[in-house]
Amino acid sequence: MRLLPISAAMFGAIALSACGPQDSQKGAQSAHQKINTNPYPSTYKVLPRQTTLITNATVLTGTGERLNQTDVLIQDGIIAQVGTDLTAPENVQVIDAKGKWVTPGIIDVHSHLGAYPSPRVESHQDGNEMTNPVTAEVWVEHSVWPQDPGFNKARAGGVTTLQILPGSANLIGGRGVTLKNVPSVTMQGMKFPLAPYGLKMACGENPKRVYGSRTEAPQTRMGNMAGYREAWIEAQQYRDAWQSYDADYEAGLNPKAPERNLQLDTLKGVLDGDILIHNHCYKAEEMAMMIDLSNEFGYHAGTFHHGVEAYKIADMLAQNGSCAALWADWWGFKMEAYDMVLENVAMVDAVEKSCAIVHSDSENDIQRLNQEAGKVLYQAQRSGFDLKEEDAIVWLTLNAAKSLGIEDKTGTLESQKNADLVIWNQNPFSVYAKAEQVFIDGAKVFDRNDSAYQATSDFLLGQQ
């Protein structure tokens, strides 16, 4: 089995920090060393906006409520009020939404837009760093191509926020990034301010197939688990070394800082609670093992993506506070994806304190996530679940925001939340539904009837 090496320098740093005060630690203190956790900060700027009053709409708040003939007031980029017969402030733009529906903006927690952009050519395939089973040092934001036409298509489908994840070839594939779906020439211009990073992990067939075919570890599921554990052991040692360094420095000593390690920086961020786990994991027993793994090393197991067998352990997921990001009806495309039921989302949702999400993992389905959720709703009602539109929208908004750690900012139409919302021409779960207008932070970013709000990427302009 291929072991993940701990460098000699790392052993030295750990050993130094584990000892008591040494002669080398005495004397005047050098500058305190810290890991910069945000070296590529967001440069996002809100697009031009104005105070807007949307009137007479059917409103799904994202909190489980449906409000008929209701008004929504957007002011200074936030939801100012939701109610009936709201008074229009001076110089407000009024949108009569009679017969239309208003929802929070859709959030896709699993996308590869920009990292696997369209057109799909080899030179643009930048989502899987398949050079080592553990590549926590890579950040997918460094692969994102903002000119991917998929961002504009997703915006036309009501998607206001999305998480871009690395692929699932590796046990630990690298950092994900949460973006606001606004036109921008840089990734930083889309980066959701203050959203925590994600870390992509992968269970099952993908990593053992990729590395097993090279006669490398892992070749089996037990090899997968060994690989995770070795990585987290290193991460704990690295975290402890930094904690020891900080404590000695605080005590007035002059310790030597641990040697920086990009891979372990990210894993330490998970152990510190700053980075959220996103597990690609299909099978029930493997999701349970990943929860055990997180308990062994003291971090939260986070969100499980693609869990076609999530319905088998819905109570365990809820008890652990883990979200399950699921497809409506994708299954059977490989062995680990066979034991699916079409009521999967509804069965997970039925458990108290659950967090069911409908995700895309597709440049096509992200354009109609509302209809993917509509398929789930139809099948659930057909099977006797008491679910309505106000329940289904939560799978695309509030629960998705929880998964990404941004539920205090977006995901519902509540006072003081970001004004990220969609005006639909009708019930958004109808096959005939279309997003007519889309707002992000109160700025209109898409209008189906006004080409001035239909952004076109430079790439597409070049094709004309």
Coordinates of C-alpha atoms in Angstrom, one line a residue:
M1 CA 0.0 0.0 0.0
R2 CA 1.2 3.4 -0.9
L3 CA 1.6 5.5 2.3
L4 CA 1.2 9.2 2.4
P5 CA 4.6 10.4 3.6
I6 CA 5.2 12.9 6.3
S7 CA 8.1 15.0 5.3
A8 CA 11.3 15.1 7.3
A9 CA 10.8 18.8 7.7
M10 CA 7.3 18.2 9.1
F11 CA 8.6 15.7 11.6
G12 CA 11.2 18.3 12.6
A13 CA 8.6 21.0 13.0
I14 CA 6.3 18.8 15.0
A15 CA 9.2 17.5 17.2
L16 CA 10.3 21.1 17.9
S17 CA 6.9 22.2 18.8
A18 CA 6.3 19.2 21.0
C19 CA 9.3 19.9 23.2
G20 CA 9.4 22.3 26.1
P21 CA 11.1 25.7 25.8
Q22 CA 14.5 25.4 24.0
D23 CA 17.4 27.7 23.9
S24 CA 16.5 28.5 20.3
Q25 CA 13.1 29.7 21.5
K26 CA 14.5 32.2 23.9
G27 CA 15.4 35.8 23.1
A28 CA 13.6 38.5 21.1
Q29 CA 10.5 37.2 19.2
S30 CA 10.5 37.0 15.5
A31 CA 7.3 38.1 13.7
H32 CA 4.4 35.9 14.5
Q33 CA 3.7 33.6 11.5
K34 CA 0.1 32.9 10.5
I35 CA -1.6 31.1 7.6
N36 CA -3.4 33.5 5.3
T37 CA -6.7 31.7 5.0
N38 CA -8.0 34.0 2.3
P39 CA -5.2 34.8 -0.2
Y40 CA -7.6 35.2 -3.1
P41 CA -10.4 37.3 -1.7
S42 CA -13.7 38.1 -3.4
T43 CA -13.8 41.3 -5.5
Y44 CA -17.5 40.9 -6.1
K45 CA -19.3 44.3 -6.5
V46 CA -23.1 44.5 -6.6
L47 CA -24.5 45.5 -10.0
P48 CA -26.6 48.6 -10.4
R49 CA -29.8 48.3 -8.5
Q50 CA -32.9 50.2 -7.4
T51 CA -35.6 49.9 -4.9
T52 CA -38.2 47.5 -6.3
L53 CA -41.7 46.5 -5.1
I54 CA -43.1 43.2 -6.5
T55 CA -46.8 43.1 -6.0
N56 CA -49.6 40.5 -6.0
A57 CA -47.4 37.5 -6.4
T58 CA -47.7 33.9 -5.1
V59 CA -44.7 33.9 -2.8
L60 CA -42.8 30.7 -1.7
T61 CA -40.6 32.1 1.1
G62 CA -38.2 29.2 1.3
T63 CA -39.1 28.7 5.0
G64 CA -42.0 26.3 4.2
E65 CA -44.6 29.1 3.7
R66 CA -46.8 29.9 0.7
L67 CA -48.2 33.4 0.7
N68 CA -50.9 34.3 -1.9
Q69 CA -51.3 37.8 -3.4
T70 CA -48.3 39.1 -1.6
D71 CA -45.8 41.9 -2.1
V72 CA -42.0 41.8 -1.7
L73 CA -40.1 45.0 -1.2
I74 CA -36.4 45.1 -2.1
Q75 CA -34.4 48.0 -0.8
D76 CA -30.6 48.5 -0.6
G77 CA -30.1 45.0 -1.9
I78 CA -31.9 43.2 0.9
I79 CA -35.5 41.9 1.4
A80 CA -37.0 44.8 3.3
Q81 CA -40.6 43.5 3.7
V82 CA -42.8 40.6 2.6
G83 CA -46.5 41.2 3.1
T84 CA -49.8 42.5 1.7
D85 CA -50.6 46.0 0.6
L86 CA -47.1 47.3 1.2
T87 CA -46.6 51.0 0.7
A88 CA -44.3 51.9 -2.2
P89 CA -41.4 54.2 -1.3
E90 CA -40.7 57.2 -3.5
N91 CA -39.0 56.5 -6.8
V92 CA -39.6 52.7 -6.4
Q93 CA -39.8 50.4 -9.4
V94 CA -43.1 48.5 -9.2
I95 CA -43.5 45.1 -10.9
D96 CA -47.1 43.8 -11.1
A97 CA -46.6 40.0 -10.6
K98 CA -50.3 39.0 -10.6
G99 CA -50.4 35.4 -11.8
K100 CA -46.7 35.0 -11.3
W101 CA -44.7 33.2 -8.5
V102 CA -41.7 34.6 -6.6
T103 CA -39.2 32.3 -4.9
P104 CA -35.7 32.7 -3.4
G105 CA -32.9 32.4 -6.0
I106 CA -32.0 28.7 -6.7
I107 CA -28.8 27.5 -5.2
D108 CA -26.9 24.5 -6.8
V109 CA -24.5 22.9 -4.3
H110 CA -22.9 20.7 -6.9
S111 CA -21.7 22.2 -10.2
H112 CA -18.6 21.9 -12.3
L113 CA -19.3 25.0 -14.5
G114 CA -16.1 26.8 -15.3
A115 CA -13.9 23.8 -14.4
Y116 CA -15.5 21.6 -17.1
P117 CA -16.9 24.4 -19.3
S118 CA -18.6 24.4 -22.7
P119 CA -17.5 23.7 -25.3
R120 CA -16.2 20.4 -23.9
V121 CA -12.7 20.2 -25.3
E122 CA -9.7 18.5 -23.8
S123 CA -7.8 21.8 -23.1
H124 CA -10.7 23.0 -20.8
Q125 CA -11.0 19.8 -18.7
D126 CA -9.6 21.2 -15.4
G127 CA -11.7 19.6 -12.7
N128 CA -9.8 16.5 -11.7
E129 CA -6.1 16.6 -10.5
M130 CA -5.6 12.8 -10.9
T131 CA -2.0 12.7 -9.8
N132 CA -2.5 11.5 -6.2
P133 CA -5.4 10.1 -4.2
V134 CA -5.1 13.1 -1.9
T135 CA -4.9 16.5 -3.5
A136 CA -6.3 18.7 -0.9
E137 CA -3.8 21.3 -2.0
V138 CA -5.7 22.2 -5.2
W139 CA -8.4 24.8 -5.3
V140 CA -11.0 24.5 -8.0
E141 CA -11.4 28.3 -8.2
H142 CA -8.0 28.3 -10.0
S143 CA -9.6 26.3 -12.8
V144 CA -12.8 28.3 -13.1
W145 CA -13.3 30.0 -16.5
P146 CA -15.9 32.7 -16.0
Q147 CA -16.6 32.8 -19.8
D148 CA -18.3 29.4 -19.6
P149 CA -21.7 30.0 -21.3
G150 CA -23.2 27.7 -18.8
F151 CA -23.2 30.4 -16.1
N152 CA -25.5 32.5 -18.3
K153 CA -27.8 29.5 -19.0
A154 CA -28.0 28.7 -15.3
R155 CA -28.9 32.3 -14.5
A156 CA -31.7 32.1 -17.0
G157 CA -32.9 29.1 -15.1
G158 CA -33.1 31.1 -11.8
V159 CA -29.7 30.0 -10.3
T160 CA -28.3 32.8 -8.3
T161 CA -25.6 30.9 -6.3
L162 CA -23.6 27.8 -7.0
Q163 CA -20.8 25.8 -5.5
I164 CA -18.1 24.7 -8.0
L165 CA -16.5 21.4 -6.9
P166 CA -13.5 19.5 -8.2
G167 CA -14.2 16.1 -9.7
S168 CA -14.5 12.9 -7.8
A169 CA -11.4 10.9 -9.0
N170 CA -9.5 11.4 -5.7
L171 CA -10.2 10.4 -2.1
I172 CA -9.7 14.1 -1.3
G173 CA -10.0 16.1 -4.4
G174 CA -9.5 19.7 -3.3
R175 CA -11.3 22.8 -2.3
G176 CA -14.6 23.9 -3.8
V177 CA -15.7 27.6 -4.1
T178 CA -19.1 29.2 -3.8
L179 CA -19.9 31.8 -6.5
K180 CA -22.6 34.4 -7.1
N181 CA -23.9 33.8 -10.6
V182 CA -23.1 37.2 -12.0
P183 CA -21.3 38.1 -15.2
S184 CA -17.6 38.7 -14.5
V185 CA -14.3 38.4 -16.3
T186 CA -12.6 37.0 -13.2
M187 CA -13.4 34.2 -10.7
Q188 CA -12.8 36.6 -7.9
G189 CA -15.6 38.9 -9.2
M190 CA -18.1 36.1 -8.8
K191 CA -16.8 34.8 -5.4
F192 CA -19.5 34.8 -2.7
P193 CA -18.1 37.1 0.0
L194 CA -17.4 35.4 3.3
A195 CA -18.8 32.0 2.1
P196 CA -16.8 29.2 3.7
Y197 CA -14.7 26.9 1.4
G198 CA -15.8 23.4 0.8
L199 CA -13.6 20.3 0.6
K200 CA -14.5 17.6 -1.9
M201 CA -14.1 14.0 -0.8
A202 CA -15.1 10.9 -2.8
C203 CA -16.2 7.4 -1.7
G204 CA -16.6 4.2 -3.6
E205 CA -15.9 3.3 -7.2
N206 CA -14.3 6.4 -8.6
P207 CA -11.0 6.6 -6.6
K208 CA -10.4 2.9 -6.5
R209 CA -11.0 2.6 -10.3
V210 CA -8.7 5.5 -11.2
Y211 CA -5.8 4.4 -9.0
G212 CA -6.5 0.7 -9.0
S213 CA -6.2 0.7 -12.8
R214 CA -2.6 2.0 -12.3
T215 CA -1.9 -0.7 -9.7
E216 CA -1.7 2.0 -7.1
A217 CA -3.6 2.4 -3.9
P218 CA -6.4 2.6 -3.4
Q219 CA -7.7 -0.5 -5.2
T220 CA -10.5 -1.4 -2.8
R221 CA -12.9 0.3 -0.5
M222 CA -10.8 -0.7 2.4
G223 CA -7.9 1.1 0.6
N224 CA -10.1 4.1 0.3
M225 CA -10.7 4.2 4.1
A226 CA -7.0 3.7 4.8
G227 CA -6.1 6.6 2.5
Y228 CA -8.5 9.0 4.3
R229 CA -7.2 8.0 7.7
E230 CA -3.6 8.5 6.8
A231 CA -4.4 11.9 5.5
W232 CA -6.3 13.0 8.6
I233 CA -3.6 11.6 10.9
E234 CA -1.1 14.0 9.1
A235 CA -3.6 16.8 9.4
Q236 CA -4.0 16.4 13.1
Q237 CA -0.2 16.4 13.6
Y238 CA 0.0 19.6 11.4
R239 CA -2.8 21.3 13.4
D240 CA -1.2 20.3 16.7
A241 CA 2.2 21.7 15.5
W242 CA 0.6 25.1 14.7
Q243 CA -1.3 25.1 18.0
S244 CA 1.9 24.4 19.9
Y245 CA 3.7 27.1 18.0
D246 CA 0.9 29.7 18.7
A247 CA 0.9 28.7 22.4
D248 CA 4.6 29.1 22.8
Y249 CA 4.6 32.4 21.0
E250 CA 1.7 33.6 23.2
A251 CA 3.9 32.6 26.2
G252 CA 6.6 35.0 25.1
L253 CA 8.9 32.4 23.5
N254 CA 10.4 32.6 20.1
P255 CA 9.4 29.2 18.5
K256 CA 10.0 28.3 14.9
A257 CA 6.8 28.1 12.9
P258 CA 5.9 24.8 11.3
E259 CA 6.8 24.4 7.6
R260 CA 3.9 25.4 5.4
N261 CA 2.1 22.6 3.6
L262 CA -0.7 23.5 1.2
Q263 CA -2.3 20.1 1.4
L264 CA -2.4 20.1 5.2
D265 CA -3.4 23.8 5.3
T266 CA -6.8 22.7 3.8
L267 CA -7.2 19.7 6.0
K268 CA -6.3 21.8 9.1
G269 CA -9.0 24.2 7.9
V270 CA -11.6 21.4 8.1
L271 CA -10.4 20.3 11.6
D272 CA -10.6 24.0 12.7
G273 CA -14.2 24.1 11.5
D274 CA -13.5 26.7 8.8
I275 CA -13.9 24.5 5.7
L276 CA -17.0 22.3 5.1
I277 CA -16.9 18.7 3.8
H278 CA -18.8 17.7 0.7
N279 CA -18.7 13.9 0.2
H280 CA -19.4 12.2 -3.2
C281 CA -20.9 9.1 -1.7
Y282 CA -23.7 6.8 -3.1
K283 CA -24.1 3.9 -0.8
A284 CA -25.6 3.8 2.7
E285 CA -22.9 1.8 4.4
E286 CA -20.2 4.1 3.0
M287 CA -21.9 7.3 4.1
A288 CA -22.1 5.7 7.6
M289 CA -18.4 5.0 7.5
M290 CA -17.7 8.6 6.5
I291 CA -19.6 9.7 9.5
D292 CA -17.5 7.4 11.7
L293 CA -14.4 8.7 10.0
S294 CA -15.3 12.3 10.9
N295 CA -16.0 11.3 14.5
E296 CA -12.6 9.5 14.7
F297 CA -10.8 12.7 13.6
G298 CA -13.0 15.3 15.1
Y299 CA -14.6 17.1 12.2
H300 CA -18.2 17.3 10.8
A301 CA -19.0 14.9 7.9
G302 CA -20.8 17.8 6.1
T303 CA -23.0 17.1 3.0
F304 CA -23.4 13.8 1.1
H305 CA -23.7 14.3 -2.6
H306 CA -25.4 11.8 -5.0
G307 CA -26.5 9.6 -2.1
V308 CA -28.9 7.3 -4.0
E309 CA -29.2 5.1 -0.9
A310 CA -29.6 8.1 1.5
Y311 CA -33.2 6.9 2.2
K312 CA -31.8 3.9 4.0
I313 CA -30.0 6.0 6.6
A314 CA -32.2 9.2 6.6
D315 CA -32.4 9.1 10.4
M316 CA -28.7 8.8 10.8
L317 CA -28.0 11.7 8.4
A318 CA -30.5 13.9 10.3
Q319 CA -29.1 13.0 13.7
N320 CA -25.6 13.9 12.4
G321 CA -26.8 17.2 11.0
S322 CA -25.7 16.1 7.5
C323 CA -27.5 17.4 4.4
A324 CA -28.1 15.0 1.5
A325 CA -27.8 16.5 -2.0
L326 CA -29.7 14.2 -4.4
W327 CA -30.9 13.7 -7.9
A328 CA -34.5 13.4 -8.8
D329 CA -34.1 10.2 -11.0
W330 CA -30.5 9.6 -11.9
W331 CA -29.6 6.0 -11.1
G332 CA -28.2 2.8 -12.5
F333 CA -25.3 4.2 -14.5
K334 CA -22.8 2.2 -12.5
M335 CA -22.9 -0.5 -9.8
E336 CA -22.9 1.7 -6.8
A337 CA -25.8 3.8 -8.2
Y338 CA -28.3 0.9 -8.6
D339 CA -30.3 0.8 -5.3
M340 CA -32.3 4.0 -5.9
V341 CA -35.9 4.8 -5.3
L342 CA -37.7 7.7 -6.8
E343 CA -38.9 8.7 -3.4
N344 CA -35.3 9.2 -2.1
V345 CA -35.5 12.9 -1.6
A346 CA -39.0 12.7 0.0
M347 CA -37.9 9.9 2.4
V348 CA -34.9 11.9 3.5
D349 CA -37.0 15.0 3.9
A350 CA -39.6 13.2 6.0
V351 CA -37.3 12.8 9.0
E352 CA -37.3 15.6 11.6
K353 CA -34.3 18.0 11.3
S354 CA -33.4 16.6 7.9
C355 CA -31.7 18.6 5.1
A356 CA -32.8 17.3 1.7
I357 CA -31.4 19.0 -1.4
V358 CA -31.9 18.6 -5.1
H359 CA -28.6 19.2 -6.9
S360 CA -27.6 19.0 -10.6
D361 CA -24.0 17.9 -11.2
S362 CA -24.8 18.7 -14.8
E363 CA -24.4 21.7 -17.1
N364 CA -27.9 20.8 -18.5
D365 CA -29.9 20.1 -15.4
I366 CA -28.7 23.2 -13.6
Q367 CA -30.8 25.1 -16.2
R368 CA -34.0 23.5 -14.9
L369 CA -33.4 22.5 -11.3
N370 CA -37.0 23.8 -10.6
Q371 CA -38.3 21.0 -12.8
E372 CA -36.0 18.4 -11.3
A373 CA -37.5 19.3 -7.9
G374 CA -40.9 19.2 -9.6
K375 CA -40.3 15.6 -10.7
V376 CA -39.5 14.7 -7.0
L377 CA -42.6 16.5 -5.9
Y378 CA -44.8 14.6 -8.4
Q379 CA -43.4 11.2 -7.5
A380 CA -43.7 12.0 -3.7
Q381 CA -47.3 13.0 -4.0
R382 CA -48.1 10.0 -6.1
S383 CA -46.6 7.8 -3.3
G384 CA -48.6 9.5 -0.6
F385 CA -46.2 12.0 0.9
D386 CA -48.0 15.2 2.1
L387 CA -45.6 17.6 0.3
K388 CA -46.5 20.8 -1.5
E389 CA -44.7 23.5 -3.5
E390 CA -43.7 25.4 -0.4
D391 CA -41.9 22.3 0.8
A392 CA -40.2 21.5 -2.5
I393 CA -38.7 25.0 -2.8
V394 CA -36.7 24.4 0.4
W395 CA -34.8 21.7 -1.3
L396 CA -33.4 24.3 -3.8
T397 CA -32.9 27.2 -1.5
L398 CA -32.8 27.1 2.3
N399 CA -31.3 23.6 2.6
A400 CA -28.8 24.3 -0.1
A401 CA -27.8 27.5 1.7
K402 CA -27.3 25.5 4.9
S403 CA -25.1 23.0 3.1
L404 CA -22.8 25.9 2.0
G405 CA -22.8 27.7 5.3
I406 CA -24.5 30.8 3.9
E407 CA -28.1 30.4 5.3
D408 CA -27.7 33.6 7.3
K409 CA -27.2 35.6 4.0
T410 CA -29.5 34.0 1.4
G411 CA -31.8 31.1 0.7
T412 CA -35.1 32.5 2.0
L413 CA -37.3 35.6 1.4
E414 CA -37.0 36.9 4.9
S415 CA -36.4 40.4 6.1
Q416 CA -32.7 41.4 6.0
K417 CA -31.6 38.5 3.8
N418 CA -29.9 39.2 0.5
A419 CA -32.5 40.0 -2.2
D420 CA -31.6 37.0 -4.3
L421 CA -34.9 36.0 -5.9
V422 CA -36.7 34.8 -9.1
I423 CA -40.0 35.9 -10.6
W424 CA -41.5 32.9 -12.5
N425 CA -44.2 33.1 -15.1
Q426 CA -46.2 30.5 -13.2
N427 CA -45.9 27.7 -10.7
P428 CA -42.1 27.0 -10.8
F429 CA -42.6 23.2 -10.6
S430 CA -44.6 23.1 -13.8
V431 CA -42.9 21.8 -17.0
Y432 CA -44.0 25.1 -18.6
A433 CA -42.3 27.3 -15.9
K434 CA -39.8 29.9 -17.0
A435 CA -37.8 32.3 -14.9
E436 CA -38.8 35.8 -16.1
Q437 CA -36.6 38.0 -14.0
V438 CA -33.7 37.1 -11.7
F439 CA -32.3 39.4 -9.0
I440 CA -29.0 39.1 -7.0
D441 CA -28.5 41.4 -4.1
G442 CA -31.4 43.4 -5.4
A443 CA -29.8 44.0 -8.8
K444 CA -31.6 42.5 -11.9
V445 CA -29.3 40.1 -13.6
F446 CA -31.7 38.5 -16.0
D447 CA -34.9 39.5 -17.8
R448 CA -36.4 37.1 -20.3
N449 CA -38.1 40.0 -22.1
D450 CA -35.2 42.5 -22.1
S451 CA -32.0 41.7 -23.9
A452 CA -30.2 44.3 -21.8
Y453 CA -30.4 41.8 -19.0
Q454 CA -29.3 38.7 -21.0
A455 CA -25.5 38.6 -20.5
T456 CA -23.5 37.0 -23.3
S457 CA -20.0 35.7 -22.6
D458 CA -17.1 37.0 -24.6
F459 CA -16.7 33.5 -25.9
L460 CA -20.2 33.4 -27.4
L461 CA -19.8 36.9 -28.9
G462 CA -16.7 35.5 -30.7
Q463 CA -18.9 32.8 -32.3
Q464 CA -21.2 35.3 -33.9

